[in-house]
Short mmCIF file of C-alpha atoms in Angstrom, two decimals:
data_model
loop_
_atom_site.label_atom_id
_atom_site.label_comp_id
_atom_site.label_asym_id
_atom_site.label_seq_id
_atom_site.Cartn_x
_atom_site.Cartn_y
_atom_site.Cartn_z
CA MET A 1 64.42 81.60 118.32
CA LYS A 2 64.29 82.45 114.69
CA ARG A 3 63.99 86.14 115.44
CA ILE A 4 67.08 86.00 117.81
CA ILE A 5 68.98 84.24 114.87
CA ILE A 6 67.96 86.96 112.41
CA PHE A 7 68.68 89.79 114.84
CA THR A 8 72.31 88.19 115.38
CA ILE A 9 72.85 88.03 111.81
CA ILE A 10 71.93 91.69 111.06
CA CYS A 11 74.24 93.00 114.07
CA CYS A 12 77.03 90.99 112.66
CA ALA A 13 76.59 92.35 109.28
CA ILE A 14 76.17 95.99 110.60
CA GLY A 15 79.42 95.34 112.54
CA ASN A 16 81.16 94.17 109.45
CA LEU A 17 80.10 97.27 107.53
CA GLN A 18 81.29 99.59 110.19
CA ALA A 19 84.61 97.68 110.45
CA GLN A 20 85.13 98.43 106.79
CA GLN A 21 86.53 102.05 106.46
CA HIS A 22 85.30 104.16 103.54
CA TYR A 23 88.18 105.85 101.74
CA THR A 24 88.44 108.72 99.58
CA LEU A 25 91.48 109.46 97.46
CA LYS A 26 92.49 112.18 100.02
CA SER A 27 92.32 109.69 102.94
CA CYS A 28 94.19 107.05 101.04
CA LEU A 29 96.98 109.46 100.34
CA GLU A 30 97.14 110.89 103.92
CA THR A 31 97.15 107.29 105.38
CA GLY A 32 99.87 106.22 102.76
CA LEU A 33 102.11 109.29 103.35
CA GLU A 34 101.88 108.68 107.03
CA GLN A 35 102.60 104.82 107.05
CA ASN A 36 104.42 103.92 103.72
CA TYR A 37 107.98 102.61 104.62
CA SER A 38 109.65 104.30 101.73
CA ILE A 39 108.29 107.77 102.61
CA ARG A 40 109.13 107.26 106.15
CA ILE A 41 112.79 106.39 104.99
CA VAL A 42 112.96 109.57 102.78
CA GLN A 43 111.79 111.80 105.55
CA ASN A 44 114.48 110.45 107.94
CA GLU A 45 117.06 111.09 105.18
CA LYS A 46 115.71 114.69 104.89
CA GLN A 47 116.20 115.10 108.74
CA ILE A 48 119.89 113.65 108.19
CA SER A 49 120.69 116.37 105.73
CA LYS A 50 119.13 119.02 108.02
CA ASN A 51 121.17 117.91 111.05
CA ASN A 52 124.32 118.11 109.01
CA ALA A 53 123.75 121.89 108.01
CA THR A 54 125.45 123.19 111.11
CA LEU A 55 128.10 125.63 111.82
CA ALA A 56 130.28 123.04 113.70
CA ASN A 57 130.18 120.78 110.75
CA ALA A 58 131.25 123.58 108.39
CA GLY A 59 134.23 124.30 110.70
CA TYR A 60 133.07 127.58 112.07
CA LEU A 61 133.37 126.62 115.59
CA PRO A 62 136.50 125.96 117.84
CA THR A 63 137.33 122.58 119.22
CA LEU A 64 138.03 121.93 122.94
CA ASP A 65 139.67 118.72 124.04
CA LEU A 66 140.34 117.16 127.42
CA SER A 67 143.09 114.62 127.35
CA ALA A 68 145.37 112.81 129.80
CA LYS A 69 148.29 110.63 129.05
CA TYR A 70 150.62 108.41 131.12
CA SER A 71 153.78 106.92 129.80
CA GLY A 72 156.97 105.23 131.36
CA THR A 73 160.33 103.92 130.31
CA ILE A 74 162.41 101.32 131.77
CA ASP A 75 166.18 101.47 130.67
CA ASN A 76 169.65 100.22 131.39
CA THR A 77 171.93 103.31 131.63
CA GLU A 78 175.78 103.67 131.44
CA SER A 79 177.51 106.80 131.85
CA LEU A 80 181.21 107.89 131.77
CA ASN A 81 182.61 110.81 133.87
CA ARG A 82 184.56 112.95 131.57
CA GLU A 83 187.07 114.07 134.45
CA THR A 84 187.49 110.85 136.28
CA GLY A 85 186.90 108.43 133.53
CA GLU A 86 184.59 106.54 135.99
CA LYS A 87 181.80 104.45 134.54
CA THR A 88 178.46 104.12 136.19
CA LYS A 89 175.95 101.51 135.20
CA THR A 90 172.49 101.36 136.25
CA ASN A 91 169.85 98.70 135.19
CA ASP A 92 165.98 98.99 135.14
CA VAL A 93 165.77 102.62 135.52
CA PHE A 94 161.96 103.40 135.59
CA ASP A 95 161.07 107.04 134.48
CA GLN A 96 157.43 108.08 134.46
CA THR A 97 155.52 110.87 132.88
CA LEU A 98 151.99 112.01 133.37
CA ASN A 99 150.09 114.74 131.17
CA ALA A 100 146.68 116.14 131.61
CA GLY A 101 145.13 119.35 130.20
CA LEU A 102 142.66 121.26 128.06
CA ASN A 103 143.51 122.01 124.32
CA PHE A 104 141.78 124.58 122.42
CA ASN A 105 141.98 124.90 118.51
CA TRP A 106 140.20 127.40 116.41
CA THR A 107 140.59 128.11 112.55
CA LEU A 108 139.89 131.88 112.31
CA PHE A 109 140.41 132.03 108.41
CA ASP A 110 140.64 129.23 105.94
CA GLY A 111 140.58 131.14 102.70
CA PHE A 112 136.57 131.38 102.61
CA LYS A 113 136.68 127.36 102.52
CA ILE A 114 134.63 127.39 105.72
CA GLN A 115 131.89 129.75 104.39
CA ALA A 116 131.74 127.68 101.20
CA SER A 117 131.30 124.39 103.31
CA TYR A 118 128.55 126.04 105.24
CA ALA A 119 126.83 127.18 102.17
CA ARG A 120 127.37 123.77 100.64
CA LEU A 121 125.75 122.04 103.72
CA LYS A 122 122.65 124.52 103.57
CA GLU A 123 122.39 123.69 99.81
CA LEU A 124 122.40 120.02 100.56
CA GLU A 125 119.72 120.50 103.16
CA GLN A 126 117.61 122.26 100.60
CA GLN A 127 118.30 119.41 98.29
CA GLY A 128 117.31 116.74 100.86
CA GLU A 129 113.95 118.57 100.99
CA THR A 130 113.74 118.64 97.26
CA LEU A 131 114.45 114.78 97.15
CA ALA A 132 111.86 114.10 99.75
CA ARG A 133 109.27 116.32 97.69
CA ILE A 134 110.13 114.10 94.58
CA ALA A 135 109.83 110.88 96.41
CA ILE A 136 106.26 112.16 97.91
CA GLU A 137 105.27 113.49 94.41
CA ASP A 138 106.13 110.19 92.85
CA PHE A 139 104.36 108.28 95.66
CA ILE A 140 101.19 110.50 95.23
CA ALA A 141 101.16 109.79 91.57
CA GLU A 142 101.50 106.03 92.00
CA LEU A 143 98.82 105.79 94.78
CA THR A 144 96.37 107.75 92.80
CA ALA A 145 96.97 105.87 89.60
CA GLU A 146 96.30 102.58 91.62
CA TYR A 147 93.26 104.21 93.32
CA TYR A 148 91.69 104.71 89.93
CA ASN A 149 92.79 101.58 88.70
CA TYR A 150 91.10 99.67 91.55
CA ILE A 151 87.94 101.63 90.52
CA GLN A 152 88.53 100.69 86.88
CA GLN A 153 88.82 97.14 87.90
CA GLN A 154 85.65 97.02 89.89
CA ILE A 155 83.75 98.82 86.93
CA ARG A 156 85.05 96.12 84.63
CA LEU A 157 83.96 93.46 87.12
CA LYS A 158 80.48 95.06 87.28
CA ASN A 159 80.37 94.87 83.36
CA PHE A 160 81.43 91.37 83.34
CA ARG A 161 78.85 90.36 85.97
CA TYR A 162 76.20 92.01 83.95
CA ALA A 163 77.31 90.29 80.77
CA MET A 164 77.39 87.03 82.69
CA SER A 165 73.61 87.59 83.68
CA LEU A 166 72.64 88.41 80.28
CA SER A 167 74.29 85.17 79.13
CA LYS A 168 72.72 83.22 81.91
CA GLU A 169 69.18 84.62 81.11
CA ARG A 170 69.71 83.67 77.30
CA LEU A 171 70.84 80.17 78.46
CA ARG A 172 67.51 79.83 80.47
CA ILE A 173 65.46 80.99 77.58
CA VAL A 174 67.13 78.58 75.14
CA GLU A 175 66.78 75.67 77.46
CA GLU A 176 63.02 76.37 77.88
CA ARG A 177 62.47 76.57 74.06
CA TYR A 178 64.84 73.78 73.48
CA ILE A 179 62.42 71.65 75.64
CA VAL A 180 59.24 72.62 73.51
CA GLY A 181 61.24 71.97 70.30
CA ASN A 182 61.47 75.83 69.42
CA PHE A 183 65.46 75.76 69.38
CA SER A 184 67.83 73.11 68.38
CA ARG A 185 70.63 71.41 70.57
CA LEU A 186 73.14 73.51 68.70
CA ASP A 187 71.42 76.57 69.90
CA LEU A 188 71.48 75.19 73.50
CA GLN A 189 75.13 74.17 73.20
CA GLN A 190 76.23 77.56 71.91
CA ALA A 191 74.37 79.41 74.55
CA ARG A 192 76.04 77.16 77.15
CA VAL A 193 79.51 77.79 75.74
CA ASP A 194 78.85 81.60 75.75
CA TYR A 195 77.78 81.49 79.30
CA ASN A 196 80.78 79.59 80.54
CA ALA A 197 83.05 82.01 78.75
CA ASP A 198 81.47 85.02 80.54
CA ARG A 199 81.88 83.11 83.85
CA THR A 200 85.45 82.64 82.95
CA GLN A 201 86.02 86.28 82.23
CA HIS A 202 84.22 87.10 85.30
CA MET A 203 86.56 84.85 87.52
CA LYS A 204 89.65 86.26 85.90
CA GLN A 205 88.43 89.79 86.47
CA GLN A 206 87.92 88.95 90.14
CA GLU A 207 91.58 88.10 90.43
CA ALA A 208 92.48 91.58 88.75
CA VAL A 209 90.29 93.33 91.38
CA GLN A 210 92.02 91.41 94.13
CA ALA A 211 95.67 92.18 92.81
CA SER A 212 94.79 95.74 92.58
CA LEU A 213 93.44 95.74 96.20
CA ILE A 214 96.60 94.08 97.44
CA ARG A 215 98.59 96.69 95.88
CA LEU A 216 96.60 99.43 97.18
CA ASN A 217 97.09 97.97 100.67
CA GLU A 218 100.59 97.72 100.04
CA LEU A 219 101.05 101.41 99.15
CA MET A 220 99.06 102.42 102.19
CA ALA A 221 101.36 100.09 104.36
CA ASN A 222 98.18 98.34 105.91
CA ALA A 223 99.27 95.23 107.89
CA ASP A 224 96.68 93.14 106.20
CA MET A 225 97.27 93.11 102.38
CA THR A 226 93.89 91.78 101.84
CA GLN A 227 91.98 94.21 104.00
CA PRO A 228 88.88 95.17 102.23
CA ILE A 229 88.87 98.81 101.18
CA MET A 230 85.54 100.49 100.28
CA LEU A 231 86.01 103.58 98.17
CA ASN A 232 83.67 106.43 98.15
CA ASP A 233 84.35 106.94 94.48
CA SER A 234 82.59 104.46 92.07
CA ILE A 235 83.44 106.45 88.75
CA ILE A 236 86.65 107.76 87.19
CA ASP A 237 86.12 111.54 87.48
CA LEU A 238 87.57 113.86 84.83
CA ASN A 239 87.04 117.46 86.11
CA ALA A 240 90.53 118.96 85.48
CA ILE A 241 90.78 121.86 82.92
CA PHE A 242 94.21 122.58 81.54
CA SER A 243 96.10 125.08 79.37
CA PHE A 244 99.42 124.09 77.81
CA GLU A 245 101.07 127.30 78.28
CA GLU A 246 99.97 127.41 81.89
CA LEU A 247 101.21 123.97 82.39
CA TRP A 248 104.64 124.66 80.86
CA GLN A 249 105.08 127.89 83.00
CA SER A 250 104.16 125.86 85.95
CA THR A 251 106.72 123.26 85.08
CA LEU A 252 109.37 125.65 84.79
CA LYS A 253 108.45 127.13 88.28
CA ASN A 254 107.50 124.25 90.18
CA ASN A 255 108.95 120.97 88.89
CA ALA A 256 110.97 119.39 91.50
CA ASN A 257 113.57 117.75 89.35
CA LEU A 258 114.11 121.08 87.78
CA LEU A 259 114.61 122.51 91.09
CA LYS A 260 117.15 119.75 91.86
CA SER A 261 119.18 120.57 88.78
CA GLU A 262 119.47 124.01 89.84
CA GLN A 263 120.69 123.03 93.17
CA ASN A 264 123.35 120.73 91.48
CA LYS A 265 124.38 123.80 89.73
CA GLU A 266 124.85 125.71 92.81
CA LEU A 267 126.68 122.88 94.49
CA ALA A 268 129.22 122.71 91.57
CA SER A 269 129.80 126.52 92.14
CA LEU A 270 130.36 126.02 95.71
CA GLU A 271 133.03 123.27 95.03
CA MET A 272 134.81 125.82 92.82
CA LYS A 273 134.97 128.11 95.60
CA THR A 274 136.31 125.35 98.14
CA VAL A 275 139.11 124.71 95.65
CA LYS A 276 140.05 128.30 95.13
CA ALA A 277 140.07 128.88 98.75
CA ARG A 278 143.58 127.28 98.99
CA ASN A 279 145.00 130.34 97.15
CA PHE A 280 144.55 132.19 100.29
CA PRO A 281 146.41 132.21 103.58
CA TYR A 282 144.98 130.47 106.62
CA LEU A 283 145.00 131.58 110.25
CA LYS A 284 144.72 129.36 113.25
CA VAL A 285 145.08 129.92 116.93
CA ASN A 286 145.57 127.30 119.62
CA ALA A 287 145.62 127.42 123.50
CA GLY A 288 145.99 124.92 126.33
CA TYR A 289 145.95 124.67 130.09
CA GLY A 290 147.64 121.52 131.64
CA TYR A 291 149.59 119.63 134.20
CA THR A 292 152.73 117.70 133.56
CA ARG A 293 154.54 115.29 136.15
CA ASN A 294 157.88 113.83 135.34
CA LYS A 295 159.26 111.28 137.83
CA TYR A 296 162.93 110.28 137.67
CA GLU A 297 164.42 107.29 139.36
CA ILE A 298 168.18 108.19 139.41
CA SER A 299 168.28 111.89 138.74
CA ASN A 300 169.14 114.31 141.18
CA THR A 301 165.74 115.66 140.89
CA ARG A 302 163.06 112.93 141.93
CA PHE A 303 160.08 114.71 140.35
CA ARG A 304 159.22 117.72 138.31
CA ASP A 305 155.52 119.17 138.11
CA ASN A 306 154.57 121.71 135.42
CA LEU A 307 151.10 123.51 135.76
CA GLY A 308 150.43 126.29 133.22
CA PHE A 309 148.87 127.96 130.23
CA ASN A 310 150.22 127.65 126.54
CA PHE A 311 149.15 129.47 123.41
CA GLY A 312 150.14 129.92 119.93
CA VAL A 313 149.21 131.48 116.60
CA THR A 314 149.72 129.70 113.08
CA MET A 315 149.56 131.63 109.83
CA GLY A 316 150.58 130.17 106.54
CA ILE A 317 149.85 129.83 102.80
CA ASN A 318 149.80 126.71 100.54
CA LEU A 319 152.32 127.78 97.65
CA PHE A 320 151.97 124.67 95.59
CA ASP A 321 150.45 121.26 95.98
CA GLY A 322 150.55 119.90 92.32
CA ASN A 323 146.77 119.40 91.96
CA ARG A 324 145.19 122.91 92.25
CA ARG A 325 144.98 123.81 88.55
CA ARG A 326 143.63 120.32 87.70
CA GLU A 327 140.88 120.61 90.21
CA ILE A 328 139.87 124.12 89.21
CA LYS A 329 139.76 123.11 85.57
CA ASN A 330 137.57 119.99 86.80
CA ALA A 331 135.43 122.37 88.80
CA ARG A 332 134.76 124.58 85.80
CA ILE A 333 133.91 121.41 83.62
CA ALA A 334 131.52 120.31 86.45
CA ILE A 335 129.71 123.69 86.53
CA ASN A 336 129.29 123.64 82.61
CA ASN A 337 128.11 119.91 82.82
CA ALA A 338 125.49 121.07 85.49
CA GLN A 339 124.31 123.81 83.18
CA LEU A 340 124.17 121.53 80.26
CA ARG A 341 122.03 118.90 82.39
CA GLN A 342 119.58 121.58 83.25
CA ASN A 343 119.16 122.65 79.66
CA GLU A 344 118.82 118.92 78.60
CA LEU A 345 116.22 118.54 81.44
CA LYS A 346 114.14 121.43 80.30
CA GLN A 347 114.14 120.11 76.81
CA THR A 348 113.03 116.65 77.96
CA LEU A 349 110.18 118.08 80.13
CA ARG A 350 109.04 120.14 77.37
CA ALA A 351 109.09 117.20 75.03
CA ASP A 352 107.24 115.03 77.75
CA LEU A 353 104.68 117.65 78.21
CA SER A 354 104.09 117.93 74.59
CA ASN A 355 103.51 114.16 74.37
CA LEU A 356 101.15 114.06 77.36
CA TRP A 357 99.16 117.03 76.13
CA GLN A 358 98.64 115.58 72.72
CA ALA A 359 97.61 112.07 74.41
CA TYR A 360 95.43 114.12 76.77
CA GLN A 361 93.78 116.04 73.80
CA ASN A 362 93.09 112.87 71.77
CA ASN A 363 91.72 110.95 74.73
CA MET A 364 89.35 113.81 75.42
CA GLN A 365 87.96 113.54 71.90
CA MET A 366 87.78 109.68 72.03
CA LEU A 367 85.92 109.88 75.14
CA LYS A 368 83.21 111.90 73.31
CA LEU A 369 83.17 109.28 70.68
CA GLU A 370 83.08 106.16 73.20
CA ARG A 371 80.27 107.71 75.05
CA GLU A 372 78.38 107.95 71.87
CA ASN A 373 79.20 104.40 70.75
CA LEU A 374 78.16 103.10 74.11
CA THR A 375 74.68 104.95 73.79
CA THR A 376 74.36 103.30 70.24
CA ALA A 377 75.63 99.86 71.67
CA ILE A 378 72.96 99.90 74.37
CA GLU A 379 70.26 100.80 71.92
CA ASN A 380 71.28 98.10 69.67
CA HIS A 381 71.32 95.54 72.43
CA VAL A 382 67.71 96.54 73.50
CA ILE A 383 66.62 96.10 69.87
CA ALA A 384 68.34 92.70 69.66
CA SER A 385 66.89 91.43 72.75
CA GLU A 386 63.34 92.27 71.68
CA ARG A 387 63.80 90.66 68.35
CA TYR A 388 65.49 87.61 70.12
CA MET A 389 62.65 87.23 72.49
CA LEU A 390 60.31 87.25 69.33
CA GLY A 391 62.33 84.68 67.75
CA ASN A 392 63.49 86.98 64.83
CA LEU A 393 67.11 86.86 65.73
CA SER A 394 69.61 83.89 65.88
CA GLY A 395 71.64 83.27 69.01
CA ILE A 396 75.10 84.14 67.23
CA GLU A 397 73.64 87.50 66.28
CA MET A 398 72.24 87.99 69.76
CA ARG A 399 75.74 87.22 71.17
CA GLU A 400 77.31 89.63 68.76
CA ALA A 401 75.07 92.54 70.12
CA GLN A 402 75.90 91.54 73.65
CA LYS A 403 79.75 91.50 72.70
CA SER A 404 79.41 94.92 71.02
CA LEU A 405 77.74 96.31 74.12
CA LEU A 406 80.59 94.80 76.42
CA ASP A 407 83.36 96.17 74.04
CA ALA A 408 81.88 99.54 74.00
CA GLU A 409 81.75 99.65 77.86
CA GLU A 410 85.48 98.40 77.83
CA ARG A 411 86.66 101.02 75.36
CA LEU A 412 84.91 103.82 77.25
CA LEU A 413 86.45 102.47 80.54
CA THR A 414 89.81 102.34 79.03
CA VAL A 415 89.71 105.78 77.44
CA GLN A 416 88.57 107.31 80.84
CA TYR A 417 91.39 105.35 82.62
CA ASP A 418 94.01 106.61 80.15
CA THR A 419 92.75 110.11 80.33
CA LYS A 420 93.00 110.13 84.11
CA MET A 421 96.55 108.74 83.76
CA CYS A 422 97.44 111.75 81.41
CA GLU A 423 95.90 114.26 84.06
CA ILE A 424 98.09 112.59 86.81
CA SER A 425 101.21 112.87 84.68
CA LEU A 426 100.49 116.45 83.59
CA LEU A 427 99.97 117.48 87.26
CA GLN A 428 102.96 115.73 88.36
CA LEU A 429 105.26 117.18 85.64
CA SER A 430 103.89 120.80 86.25
CA GLY A 431 104.58 120.31 90.08
CA ASN A 432 100.99 120.34 91.07
CA ILE A 433 100.25 116.72 91.99
CA THR A 434 99.63 117.59 95.55
CA ARG A 435 96.36 119.11 94.41
CA TYR A 436 94.89 115.48 95.07
CA LEU A 437 95.42 116.31 98.73
CA GLU A 438 93.24 119.29 98.83
#
């Protein structure tokens, strides 16, 4: 019976492990890009801008309408014969009219306004793709940062768990020596306080890990916000090698916000063309084929049917509308502002890149120092533990050695995470954030 129970427990444990999917950064990003609601909304908006970029929406194509109309009148009429002077009155005269036909309208030339409208729609289509790209790149950066934050919080939890185990062992030693009279009650109380403090830190860190897990599930749009996520990575890897000049050239070439500013400048130029189109004449044609029946109640003609074709050509030019000069001036200002915004954006990007590069360089140097400090702190803790076991080190001094080790681990972890955040920001700024999908 015991064997059956043990076998069942093992099978359940294996089933739980298999149910927990292991994620890499790439698989997290792919899941998020497929399921995240914000990304799906942006993709739909991109499709709308694509659907709008058609010849018909720009006005290139003619229109064809099928219409029918029925109308009637009920009148009281009075007529006077000029020759005889006889008056004739008729009440409730009911006349009817029925119209049905096809109507064709086509603007052949509109001062290049149609061409400008179509070019504007195509530019808006490209901008829709750019806006989607910006949203996707922001999402990749956010999810990547949270991915490594989850790793950071798990490493920190592991460090606090180790610190708690050290405090627990110290408390055990003090309790045994207190019983035999080697340690005072003060030593015992201090060891218990330190152990409880480490337990509190460990419990608070568990909360931080859970908060990061929930955020990761939210970004990936998982139905269960507390679904366990097993990551293949257990450390914060820092393998990127950067060159400032290469990053800047890549920013000028690939940065999505800079591309959007160029598109805004082109849209402003197309708006100028739309306004200037009113300086040219326009040419329109129309045609129709229809049927009309007029029914008369008191006329000599009882009804009249018309069936036939009609057509026409309209040509004209807008000589004055009172707003054209103002709109042209404003369009020129809009073009100038678009150029100024692009120049300002380049300046901002250069400043952001410089700040990030400086922070990245400093973090890389700090990383070397903190690794050396951690090695030293580990050695000091080993020596302190040996002296403490021999009774040559007080509990307070042992606690200081333990705290120094924990602080060294925390500083190294913080620098690693900060360096990774700089790496993510540099890749996003230079338009290379999709590298994490490779």
